[in-house]
N, CA and C atoms as an extended XYZ file, in Angstrom:
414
Properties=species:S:1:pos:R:3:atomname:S:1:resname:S:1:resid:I:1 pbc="F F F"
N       -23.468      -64.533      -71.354 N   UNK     1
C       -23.421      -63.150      -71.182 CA  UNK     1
C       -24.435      -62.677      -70.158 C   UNK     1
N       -24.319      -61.262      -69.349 N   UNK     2
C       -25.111      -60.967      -68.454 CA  UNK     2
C       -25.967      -59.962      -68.882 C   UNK     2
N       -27.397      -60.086      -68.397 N   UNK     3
C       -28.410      -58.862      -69.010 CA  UNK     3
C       -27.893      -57.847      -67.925 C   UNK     3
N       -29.015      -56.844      -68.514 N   UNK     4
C       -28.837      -55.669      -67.948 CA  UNK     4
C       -29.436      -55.886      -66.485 C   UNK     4
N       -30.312      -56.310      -65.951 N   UNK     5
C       -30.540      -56.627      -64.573 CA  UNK     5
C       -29.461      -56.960      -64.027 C   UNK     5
N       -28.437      -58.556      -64.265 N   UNK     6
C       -27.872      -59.059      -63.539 CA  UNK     6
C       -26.633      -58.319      -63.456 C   UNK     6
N       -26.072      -57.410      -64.358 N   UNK     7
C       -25.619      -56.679      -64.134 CA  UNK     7
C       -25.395      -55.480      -63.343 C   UNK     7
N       -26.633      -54.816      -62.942 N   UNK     8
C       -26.860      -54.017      -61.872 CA  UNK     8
C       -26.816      -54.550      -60.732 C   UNK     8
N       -27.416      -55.719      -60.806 N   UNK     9
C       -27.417      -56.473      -59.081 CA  UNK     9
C       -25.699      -56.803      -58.897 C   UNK     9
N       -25.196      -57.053      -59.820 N   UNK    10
C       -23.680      -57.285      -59.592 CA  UNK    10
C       -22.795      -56.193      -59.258 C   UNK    10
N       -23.435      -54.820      -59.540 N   UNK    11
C       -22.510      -54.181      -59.316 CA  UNK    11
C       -23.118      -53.424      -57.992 C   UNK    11
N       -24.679      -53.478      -57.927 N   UNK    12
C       -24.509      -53.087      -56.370 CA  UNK    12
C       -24.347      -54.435      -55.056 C   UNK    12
N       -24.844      -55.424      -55.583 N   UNK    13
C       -23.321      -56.490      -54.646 CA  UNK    13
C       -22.227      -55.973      -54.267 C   UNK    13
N       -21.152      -56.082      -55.339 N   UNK    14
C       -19.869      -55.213      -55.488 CA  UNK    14
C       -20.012      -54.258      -54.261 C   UNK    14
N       -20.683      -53.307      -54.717 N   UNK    15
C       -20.788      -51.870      -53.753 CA  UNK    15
C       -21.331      -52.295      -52.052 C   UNK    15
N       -22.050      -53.043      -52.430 N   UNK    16
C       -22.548      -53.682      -50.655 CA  UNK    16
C       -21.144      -54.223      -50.086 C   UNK    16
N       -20.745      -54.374      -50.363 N   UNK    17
C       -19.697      -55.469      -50.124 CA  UNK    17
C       -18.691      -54.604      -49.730 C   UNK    17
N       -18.213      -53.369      -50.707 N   UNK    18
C       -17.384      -52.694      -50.425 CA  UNK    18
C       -17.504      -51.756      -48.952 C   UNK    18
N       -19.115      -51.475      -49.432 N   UNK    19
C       -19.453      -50.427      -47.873 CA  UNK    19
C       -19.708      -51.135      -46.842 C   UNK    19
N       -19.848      -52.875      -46.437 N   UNK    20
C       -19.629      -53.255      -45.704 CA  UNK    20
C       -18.542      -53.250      -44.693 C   UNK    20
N       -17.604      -53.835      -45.197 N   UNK    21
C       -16.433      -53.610      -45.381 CA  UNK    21
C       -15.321      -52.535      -44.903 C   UNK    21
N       -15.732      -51.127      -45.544 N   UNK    22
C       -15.536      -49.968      -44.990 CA  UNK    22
C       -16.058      -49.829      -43.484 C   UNK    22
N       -17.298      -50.200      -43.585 N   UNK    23
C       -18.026      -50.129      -42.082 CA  UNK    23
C       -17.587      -51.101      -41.202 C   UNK    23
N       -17.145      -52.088      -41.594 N   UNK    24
C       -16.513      -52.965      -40.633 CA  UNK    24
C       -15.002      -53.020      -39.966 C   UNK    24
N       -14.361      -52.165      -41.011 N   UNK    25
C       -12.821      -51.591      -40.699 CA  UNK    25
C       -12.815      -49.903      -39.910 C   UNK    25
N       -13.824      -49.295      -40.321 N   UNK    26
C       -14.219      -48.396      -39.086 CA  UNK    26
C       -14.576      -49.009      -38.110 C   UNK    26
N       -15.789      -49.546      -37.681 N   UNK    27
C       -16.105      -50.487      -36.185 CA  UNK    27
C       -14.853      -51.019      -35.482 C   UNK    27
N       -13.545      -51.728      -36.290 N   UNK    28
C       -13.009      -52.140      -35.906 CA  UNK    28
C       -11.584      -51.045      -34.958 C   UNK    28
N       -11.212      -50.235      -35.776 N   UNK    29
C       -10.771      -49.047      -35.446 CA  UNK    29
C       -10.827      -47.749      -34.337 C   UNK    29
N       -12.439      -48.232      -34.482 N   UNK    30
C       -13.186      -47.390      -33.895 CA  UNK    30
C       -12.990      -48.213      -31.734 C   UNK    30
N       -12.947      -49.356      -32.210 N   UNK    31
C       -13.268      -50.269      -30.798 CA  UNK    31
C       -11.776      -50.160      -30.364 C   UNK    31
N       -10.706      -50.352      -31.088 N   UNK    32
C        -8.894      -50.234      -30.606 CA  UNK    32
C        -9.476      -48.958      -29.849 C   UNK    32
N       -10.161      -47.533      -30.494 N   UNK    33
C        -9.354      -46.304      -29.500 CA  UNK    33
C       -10.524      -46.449      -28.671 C   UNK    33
N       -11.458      -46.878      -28.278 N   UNK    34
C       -12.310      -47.104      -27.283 CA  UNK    34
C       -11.384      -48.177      -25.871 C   UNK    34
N       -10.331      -48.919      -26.635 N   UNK    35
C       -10.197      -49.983      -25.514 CA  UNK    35
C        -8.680      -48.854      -25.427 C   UNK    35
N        -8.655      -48.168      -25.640 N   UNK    36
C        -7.368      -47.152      -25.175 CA  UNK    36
C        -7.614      -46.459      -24.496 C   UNK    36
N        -8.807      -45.748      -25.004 N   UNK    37
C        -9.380      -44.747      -24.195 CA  UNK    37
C        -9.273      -45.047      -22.786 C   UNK    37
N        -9.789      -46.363      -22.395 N   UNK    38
C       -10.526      -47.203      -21.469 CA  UNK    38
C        -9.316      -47.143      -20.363 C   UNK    38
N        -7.706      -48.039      -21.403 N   UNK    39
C        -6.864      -48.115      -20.634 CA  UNK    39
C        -5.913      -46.595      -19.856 C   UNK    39
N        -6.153      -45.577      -21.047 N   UNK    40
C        -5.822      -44.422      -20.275 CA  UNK    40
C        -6.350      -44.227      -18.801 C   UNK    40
N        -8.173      -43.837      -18.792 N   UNK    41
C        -8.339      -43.407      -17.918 CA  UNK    41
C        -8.305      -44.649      -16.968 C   UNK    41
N        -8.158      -45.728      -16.713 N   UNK    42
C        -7.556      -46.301      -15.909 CA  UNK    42
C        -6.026      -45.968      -15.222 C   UNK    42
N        -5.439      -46.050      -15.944 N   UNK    43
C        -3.706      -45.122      -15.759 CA  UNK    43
C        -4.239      -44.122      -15.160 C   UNK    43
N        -4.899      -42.954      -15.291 N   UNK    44
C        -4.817      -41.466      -14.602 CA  UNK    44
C        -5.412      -41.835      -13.268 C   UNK    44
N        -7.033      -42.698      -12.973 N   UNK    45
C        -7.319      -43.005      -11.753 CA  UNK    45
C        -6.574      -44.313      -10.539 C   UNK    45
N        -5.670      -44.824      -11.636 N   UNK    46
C        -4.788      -45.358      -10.422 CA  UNK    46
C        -3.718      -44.331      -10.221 C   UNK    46
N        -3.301      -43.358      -10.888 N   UNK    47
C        -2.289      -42.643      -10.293 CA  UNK    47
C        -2.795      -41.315       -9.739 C   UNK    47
N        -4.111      -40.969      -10.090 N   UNK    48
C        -4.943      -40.041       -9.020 CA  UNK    48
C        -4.778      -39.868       -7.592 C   UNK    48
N        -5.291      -41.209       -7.404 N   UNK    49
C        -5.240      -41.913       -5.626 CA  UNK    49
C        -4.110      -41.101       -5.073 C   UNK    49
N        -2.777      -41.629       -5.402 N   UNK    50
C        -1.360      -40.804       -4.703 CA  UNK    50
C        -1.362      -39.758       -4.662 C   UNK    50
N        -1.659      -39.346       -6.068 N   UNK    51
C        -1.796      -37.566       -6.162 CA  UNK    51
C        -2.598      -36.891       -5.212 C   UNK    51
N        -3.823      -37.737       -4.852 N   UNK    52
C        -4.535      -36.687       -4.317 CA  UNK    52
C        -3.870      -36.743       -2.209 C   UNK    52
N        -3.658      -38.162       -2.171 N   UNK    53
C        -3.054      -38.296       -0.540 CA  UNK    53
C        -1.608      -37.040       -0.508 C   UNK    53
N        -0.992      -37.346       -1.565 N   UNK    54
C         0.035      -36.229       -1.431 CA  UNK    54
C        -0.656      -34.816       -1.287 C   UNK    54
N        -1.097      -34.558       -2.068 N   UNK    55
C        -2.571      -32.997       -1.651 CA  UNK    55
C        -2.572      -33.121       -0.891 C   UNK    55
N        -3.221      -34.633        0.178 N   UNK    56
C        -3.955      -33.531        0.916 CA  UNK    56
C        -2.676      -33.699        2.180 C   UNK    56
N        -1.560      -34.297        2.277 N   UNK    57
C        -0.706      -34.438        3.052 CA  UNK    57
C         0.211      -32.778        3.097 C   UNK    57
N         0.243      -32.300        2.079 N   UNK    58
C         0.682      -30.882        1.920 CA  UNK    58
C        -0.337      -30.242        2.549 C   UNK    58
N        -1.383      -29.940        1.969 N   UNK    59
C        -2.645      -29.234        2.958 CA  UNK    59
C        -2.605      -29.117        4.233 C   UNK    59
N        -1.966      -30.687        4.742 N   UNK    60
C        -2.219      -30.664        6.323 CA  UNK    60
C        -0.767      -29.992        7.268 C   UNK    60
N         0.480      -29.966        6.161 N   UNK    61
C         1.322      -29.268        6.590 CA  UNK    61
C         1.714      -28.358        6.542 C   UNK    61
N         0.822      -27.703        5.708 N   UNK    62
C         0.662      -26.195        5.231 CA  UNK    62
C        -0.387      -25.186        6.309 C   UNK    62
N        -1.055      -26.472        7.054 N   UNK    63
C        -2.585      -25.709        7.895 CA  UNK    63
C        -1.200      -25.869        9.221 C   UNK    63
N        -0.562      -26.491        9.609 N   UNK    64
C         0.582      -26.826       10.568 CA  UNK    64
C         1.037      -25.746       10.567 C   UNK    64
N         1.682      -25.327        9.589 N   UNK    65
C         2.792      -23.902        9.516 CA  UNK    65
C         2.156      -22.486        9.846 C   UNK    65
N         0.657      -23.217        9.366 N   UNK    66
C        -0.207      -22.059        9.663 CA  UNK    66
C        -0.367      -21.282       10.870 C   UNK    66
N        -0.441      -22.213       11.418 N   UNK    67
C        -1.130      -22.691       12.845 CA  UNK    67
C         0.225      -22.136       14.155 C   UNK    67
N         1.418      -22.400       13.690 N   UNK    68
C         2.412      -22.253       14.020 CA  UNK    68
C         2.807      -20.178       13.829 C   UNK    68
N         2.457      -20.009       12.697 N   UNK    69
C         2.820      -18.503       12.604 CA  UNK    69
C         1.169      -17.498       12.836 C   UNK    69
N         0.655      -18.222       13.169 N   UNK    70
C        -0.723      -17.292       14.330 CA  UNK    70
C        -0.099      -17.320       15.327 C   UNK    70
N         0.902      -18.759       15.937 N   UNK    71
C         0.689      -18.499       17.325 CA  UNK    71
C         2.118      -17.702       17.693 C   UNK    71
N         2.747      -17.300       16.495 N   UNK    72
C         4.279      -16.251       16.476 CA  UNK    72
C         3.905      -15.087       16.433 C   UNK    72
N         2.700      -14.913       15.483 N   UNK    73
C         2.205      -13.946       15.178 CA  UNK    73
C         1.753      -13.039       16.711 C   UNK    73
N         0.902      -13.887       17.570 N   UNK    74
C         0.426      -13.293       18.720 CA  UNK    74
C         1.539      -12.678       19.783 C   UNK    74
N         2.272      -14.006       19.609 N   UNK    75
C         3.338      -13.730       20.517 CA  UNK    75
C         4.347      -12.068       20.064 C   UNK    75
N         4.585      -11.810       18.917 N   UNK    76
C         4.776      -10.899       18.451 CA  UNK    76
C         4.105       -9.621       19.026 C   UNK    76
N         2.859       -9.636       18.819 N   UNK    77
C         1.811       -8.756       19.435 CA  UNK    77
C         2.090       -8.318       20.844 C   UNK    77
N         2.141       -9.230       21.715 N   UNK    78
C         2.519       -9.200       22.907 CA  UNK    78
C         4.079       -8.212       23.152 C   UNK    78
N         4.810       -8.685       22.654 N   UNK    79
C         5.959       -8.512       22.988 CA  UNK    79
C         6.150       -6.863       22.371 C   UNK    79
N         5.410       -6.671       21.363 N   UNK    80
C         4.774       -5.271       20.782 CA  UNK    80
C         4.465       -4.212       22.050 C   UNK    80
N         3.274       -4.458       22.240 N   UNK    81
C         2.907       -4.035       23.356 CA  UNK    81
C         3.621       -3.732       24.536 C   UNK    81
N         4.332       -4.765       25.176 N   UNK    82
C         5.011       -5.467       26.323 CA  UNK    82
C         6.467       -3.677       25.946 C   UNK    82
N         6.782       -3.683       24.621 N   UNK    83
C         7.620       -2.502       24.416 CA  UNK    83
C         7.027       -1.357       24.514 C   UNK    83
N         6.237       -1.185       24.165 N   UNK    84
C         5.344       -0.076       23.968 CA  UNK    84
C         4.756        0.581       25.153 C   UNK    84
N         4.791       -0.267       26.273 N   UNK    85
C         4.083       -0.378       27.530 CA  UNK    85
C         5.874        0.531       28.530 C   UNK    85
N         7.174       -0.250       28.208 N   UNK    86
C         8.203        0.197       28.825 CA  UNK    86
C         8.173        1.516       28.299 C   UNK    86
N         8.221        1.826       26.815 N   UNK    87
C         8.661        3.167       26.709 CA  UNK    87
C         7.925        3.797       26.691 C   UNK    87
N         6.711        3.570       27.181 N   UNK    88
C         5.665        4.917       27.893 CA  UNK    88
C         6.585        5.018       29.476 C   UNK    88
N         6.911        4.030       29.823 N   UNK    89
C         7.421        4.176       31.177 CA  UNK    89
C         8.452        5.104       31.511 C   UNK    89
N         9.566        4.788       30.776 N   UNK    90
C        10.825        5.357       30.734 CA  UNK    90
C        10.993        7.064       30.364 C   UNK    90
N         9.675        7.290       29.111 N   UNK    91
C         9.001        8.463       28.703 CA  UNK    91
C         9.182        9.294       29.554 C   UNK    91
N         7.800        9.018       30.964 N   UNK    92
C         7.610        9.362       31.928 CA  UNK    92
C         8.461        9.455       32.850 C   UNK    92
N         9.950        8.428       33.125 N   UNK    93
C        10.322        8.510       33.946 CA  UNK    93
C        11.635        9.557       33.894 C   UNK    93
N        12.556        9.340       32.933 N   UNK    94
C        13.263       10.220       32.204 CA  UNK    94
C        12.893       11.057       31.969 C   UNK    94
N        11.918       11.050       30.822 N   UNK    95
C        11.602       12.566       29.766 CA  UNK    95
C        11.428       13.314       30.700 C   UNK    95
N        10.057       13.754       31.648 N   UNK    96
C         9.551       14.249       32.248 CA  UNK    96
C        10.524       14.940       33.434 C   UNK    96
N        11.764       14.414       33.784 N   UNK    97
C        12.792       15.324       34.648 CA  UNK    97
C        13.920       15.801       33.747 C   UNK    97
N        14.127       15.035       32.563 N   UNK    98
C        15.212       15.407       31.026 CA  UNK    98
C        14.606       17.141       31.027 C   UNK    98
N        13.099       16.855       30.983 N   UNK    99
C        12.728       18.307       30.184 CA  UNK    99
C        12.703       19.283       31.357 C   UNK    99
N        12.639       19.178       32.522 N   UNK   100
C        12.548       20.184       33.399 CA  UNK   100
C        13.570       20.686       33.779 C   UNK   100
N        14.935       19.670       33.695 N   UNK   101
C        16.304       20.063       33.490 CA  UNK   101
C        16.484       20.872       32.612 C   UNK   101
N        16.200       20.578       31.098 N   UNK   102
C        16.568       21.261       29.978 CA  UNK   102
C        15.839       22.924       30.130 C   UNK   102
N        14.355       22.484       30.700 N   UNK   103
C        14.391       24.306       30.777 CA  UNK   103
C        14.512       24.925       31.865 C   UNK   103
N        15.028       24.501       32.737 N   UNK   104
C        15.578       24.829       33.976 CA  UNK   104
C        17.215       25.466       33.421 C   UNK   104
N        17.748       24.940       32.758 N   UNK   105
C        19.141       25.434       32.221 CA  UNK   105
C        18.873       26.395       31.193 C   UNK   105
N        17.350       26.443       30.476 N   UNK   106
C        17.533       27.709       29.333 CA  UNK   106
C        17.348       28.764       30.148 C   UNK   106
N        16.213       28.271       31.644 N   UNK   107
C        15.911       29.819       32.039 CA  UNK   107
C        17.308       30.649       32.913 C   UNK   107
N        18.270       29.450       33.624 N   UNK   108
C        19.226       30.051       33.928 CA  UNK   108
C        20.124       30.860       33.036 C   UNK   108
N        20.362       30.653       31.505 N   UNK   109
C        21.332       30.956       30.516 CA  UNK   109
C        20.642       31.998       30.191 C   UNK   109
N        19.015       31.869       30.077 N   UNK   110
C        18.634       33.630       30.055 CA  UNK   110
C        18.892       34.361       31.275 C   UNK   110
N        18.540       34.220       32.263 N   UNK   111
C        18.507       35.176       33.219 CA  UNK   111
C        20.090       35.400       33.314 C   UNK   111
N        21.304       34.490       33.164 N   UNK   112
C        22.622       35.074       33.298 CA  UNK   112
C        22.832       35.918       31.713 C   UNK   112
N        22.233       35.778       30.689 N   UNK   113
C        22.200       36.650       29.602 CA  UNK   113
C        21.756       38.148       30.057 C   UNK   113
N        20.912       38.086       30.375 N   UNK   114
C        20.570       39.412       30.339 CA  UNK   114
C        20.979       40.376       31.900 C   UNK   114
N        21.957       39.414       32.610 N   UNK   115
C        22.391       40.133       33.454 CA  UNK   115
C        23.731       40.897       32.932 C   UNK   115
N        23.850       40.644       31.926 N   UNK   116
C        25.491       41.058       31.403 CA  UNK   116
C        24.821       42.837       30.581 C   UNK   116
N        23.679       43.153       30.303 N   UNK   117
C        23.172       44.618       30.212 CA  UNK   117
C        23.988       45.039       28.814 C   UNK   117
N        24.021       44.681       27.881 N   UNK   118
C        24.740       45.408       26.380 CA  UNK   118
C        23.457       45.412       25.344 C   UNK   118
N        22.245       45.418       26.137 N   UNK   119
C        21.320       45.676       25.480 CA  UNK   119
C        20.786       44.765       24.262 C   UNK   119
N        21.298       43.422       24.527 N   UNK   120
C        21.580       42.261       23.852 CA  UNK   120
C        20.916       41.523       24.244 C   UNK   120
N        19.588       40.668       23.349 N   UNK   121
C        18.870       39.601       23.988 CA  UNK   121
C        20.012       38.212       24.436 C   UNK   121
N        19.702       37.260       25.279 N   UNK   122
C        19.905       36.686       25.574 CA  UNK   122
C        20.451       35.503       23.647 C   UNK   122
N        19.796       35.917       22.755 N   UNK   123
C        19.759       35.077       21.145 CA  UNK   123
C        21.287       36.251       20.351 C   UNK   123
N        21.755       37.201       21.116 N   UNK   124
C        22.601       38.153       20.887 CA  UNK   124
C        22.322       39.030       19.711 C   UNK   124
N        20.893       39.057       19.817 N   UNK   125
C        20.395       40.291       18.398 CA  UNK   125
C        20.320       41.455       19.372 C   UNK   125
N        20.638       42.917       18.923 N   UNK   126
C        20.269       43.827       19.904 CA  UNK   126
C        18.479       44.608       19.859 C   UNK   126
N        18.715       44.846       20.468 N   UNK   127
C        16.694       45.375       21.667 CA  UNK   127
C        17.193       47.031       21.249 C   UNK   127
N        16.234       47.327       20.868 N   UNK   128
C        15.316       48.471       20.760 CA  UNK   128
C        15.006       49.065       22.222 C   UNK   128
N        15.696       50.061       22.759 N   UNK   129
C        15.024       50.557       23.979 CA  UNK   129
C        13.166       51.315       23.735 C   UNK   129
N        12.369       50.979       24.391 N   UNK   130
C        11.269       51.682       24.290 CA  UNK   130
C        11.471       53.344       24.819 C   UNK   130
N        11.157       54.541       24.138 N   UNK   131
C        11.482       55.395       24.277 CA  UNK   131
C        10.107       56.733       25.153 C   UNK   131
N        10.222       57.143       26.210 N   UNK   132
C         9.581       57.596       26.853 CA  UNK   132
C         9.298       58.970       27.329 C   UNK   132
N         8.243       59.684       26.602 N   UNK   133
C         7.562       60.311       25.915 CA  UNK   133
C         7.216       61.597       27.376 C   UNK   133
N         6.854       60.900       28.710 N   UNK   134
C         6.269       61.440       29.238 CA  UNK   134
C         4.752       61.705       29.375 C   UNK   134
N         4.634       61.735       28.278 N   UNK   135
C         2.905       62.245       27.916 CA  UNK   135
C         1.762       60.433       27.887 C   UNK   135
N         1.159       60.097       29.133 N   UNK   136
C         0.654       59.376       28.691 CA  UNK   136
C        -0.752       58.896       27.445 C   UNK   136
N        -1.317       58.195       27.169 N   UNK   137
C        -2.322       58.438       26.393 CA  UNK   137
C        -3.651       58.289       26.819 C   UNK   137
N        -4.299       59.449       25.997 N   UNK   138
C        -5.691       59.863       26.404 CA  UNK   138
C        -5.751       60.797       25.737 C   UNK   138
């Protein structure tokens, strides 16, 4: 039979044994997701590399397109101008005898208006004769 000592030592044996045990099936567990871990980020930095040449291969055809609609852009500008520059011209060259025509023909349509005498503006509202008194003022 076992005393009471060997009994205690037996049952924390037992218990050593068990929490060994435990601790050794964690460690073990513990090292699988460490060697996963490991193999992931291996996977993401070999497939990084491509990812990032594709970046920067877009970048460089994106600074291209860029580069391309500054120099549309200017040309635009120009050709802006280049219009802007004619129809000041045409302005001047047209407008400027258009309008001397145009009131060259209102002043004729008045002066033949009011040669016709019905006391009728030239806009065909009738005029008020000013009425004369004799008596000047003072």
């Amino acid at each position: 039979m076992l005393t009471g000592g060997q009994l205690a030592g037996l049952i924390v044996a037992v218990f050593w044994a068990v929490l060994v045990s435990f601790i050794a099936l964690t460690l073990l567990k513990l090292s699988r997701l460490l060697a996963e871990a490991g193999r992931v980020v291996r996977e993401i930095g070999d497939q990084a590399a491509p990812l990032l040449d594709d970046m920067t291969d877009t970048v460089k055809r994106a600074n291209e397109q860029l580069g391309r609609t500054d120099v549309i852009t200017k040309q635009v500008a120009g050709v802006t101008q280049n219009v802007s520059a004619v129809t000041t011209v045409m302005t001047s060259v047209v407008g400027g005898p258009l309008v001397k025509a145009a009131a060259f023909s209102y002043g004729v349509r008045r002066a033949l208006g009011s040669r016709d005498g019905d006391g009728r503006s030239p806009s065909g509202r009738p005029q008020l004769q000013a009425r004369s008194s004799g008596k000047g003022r003072g």
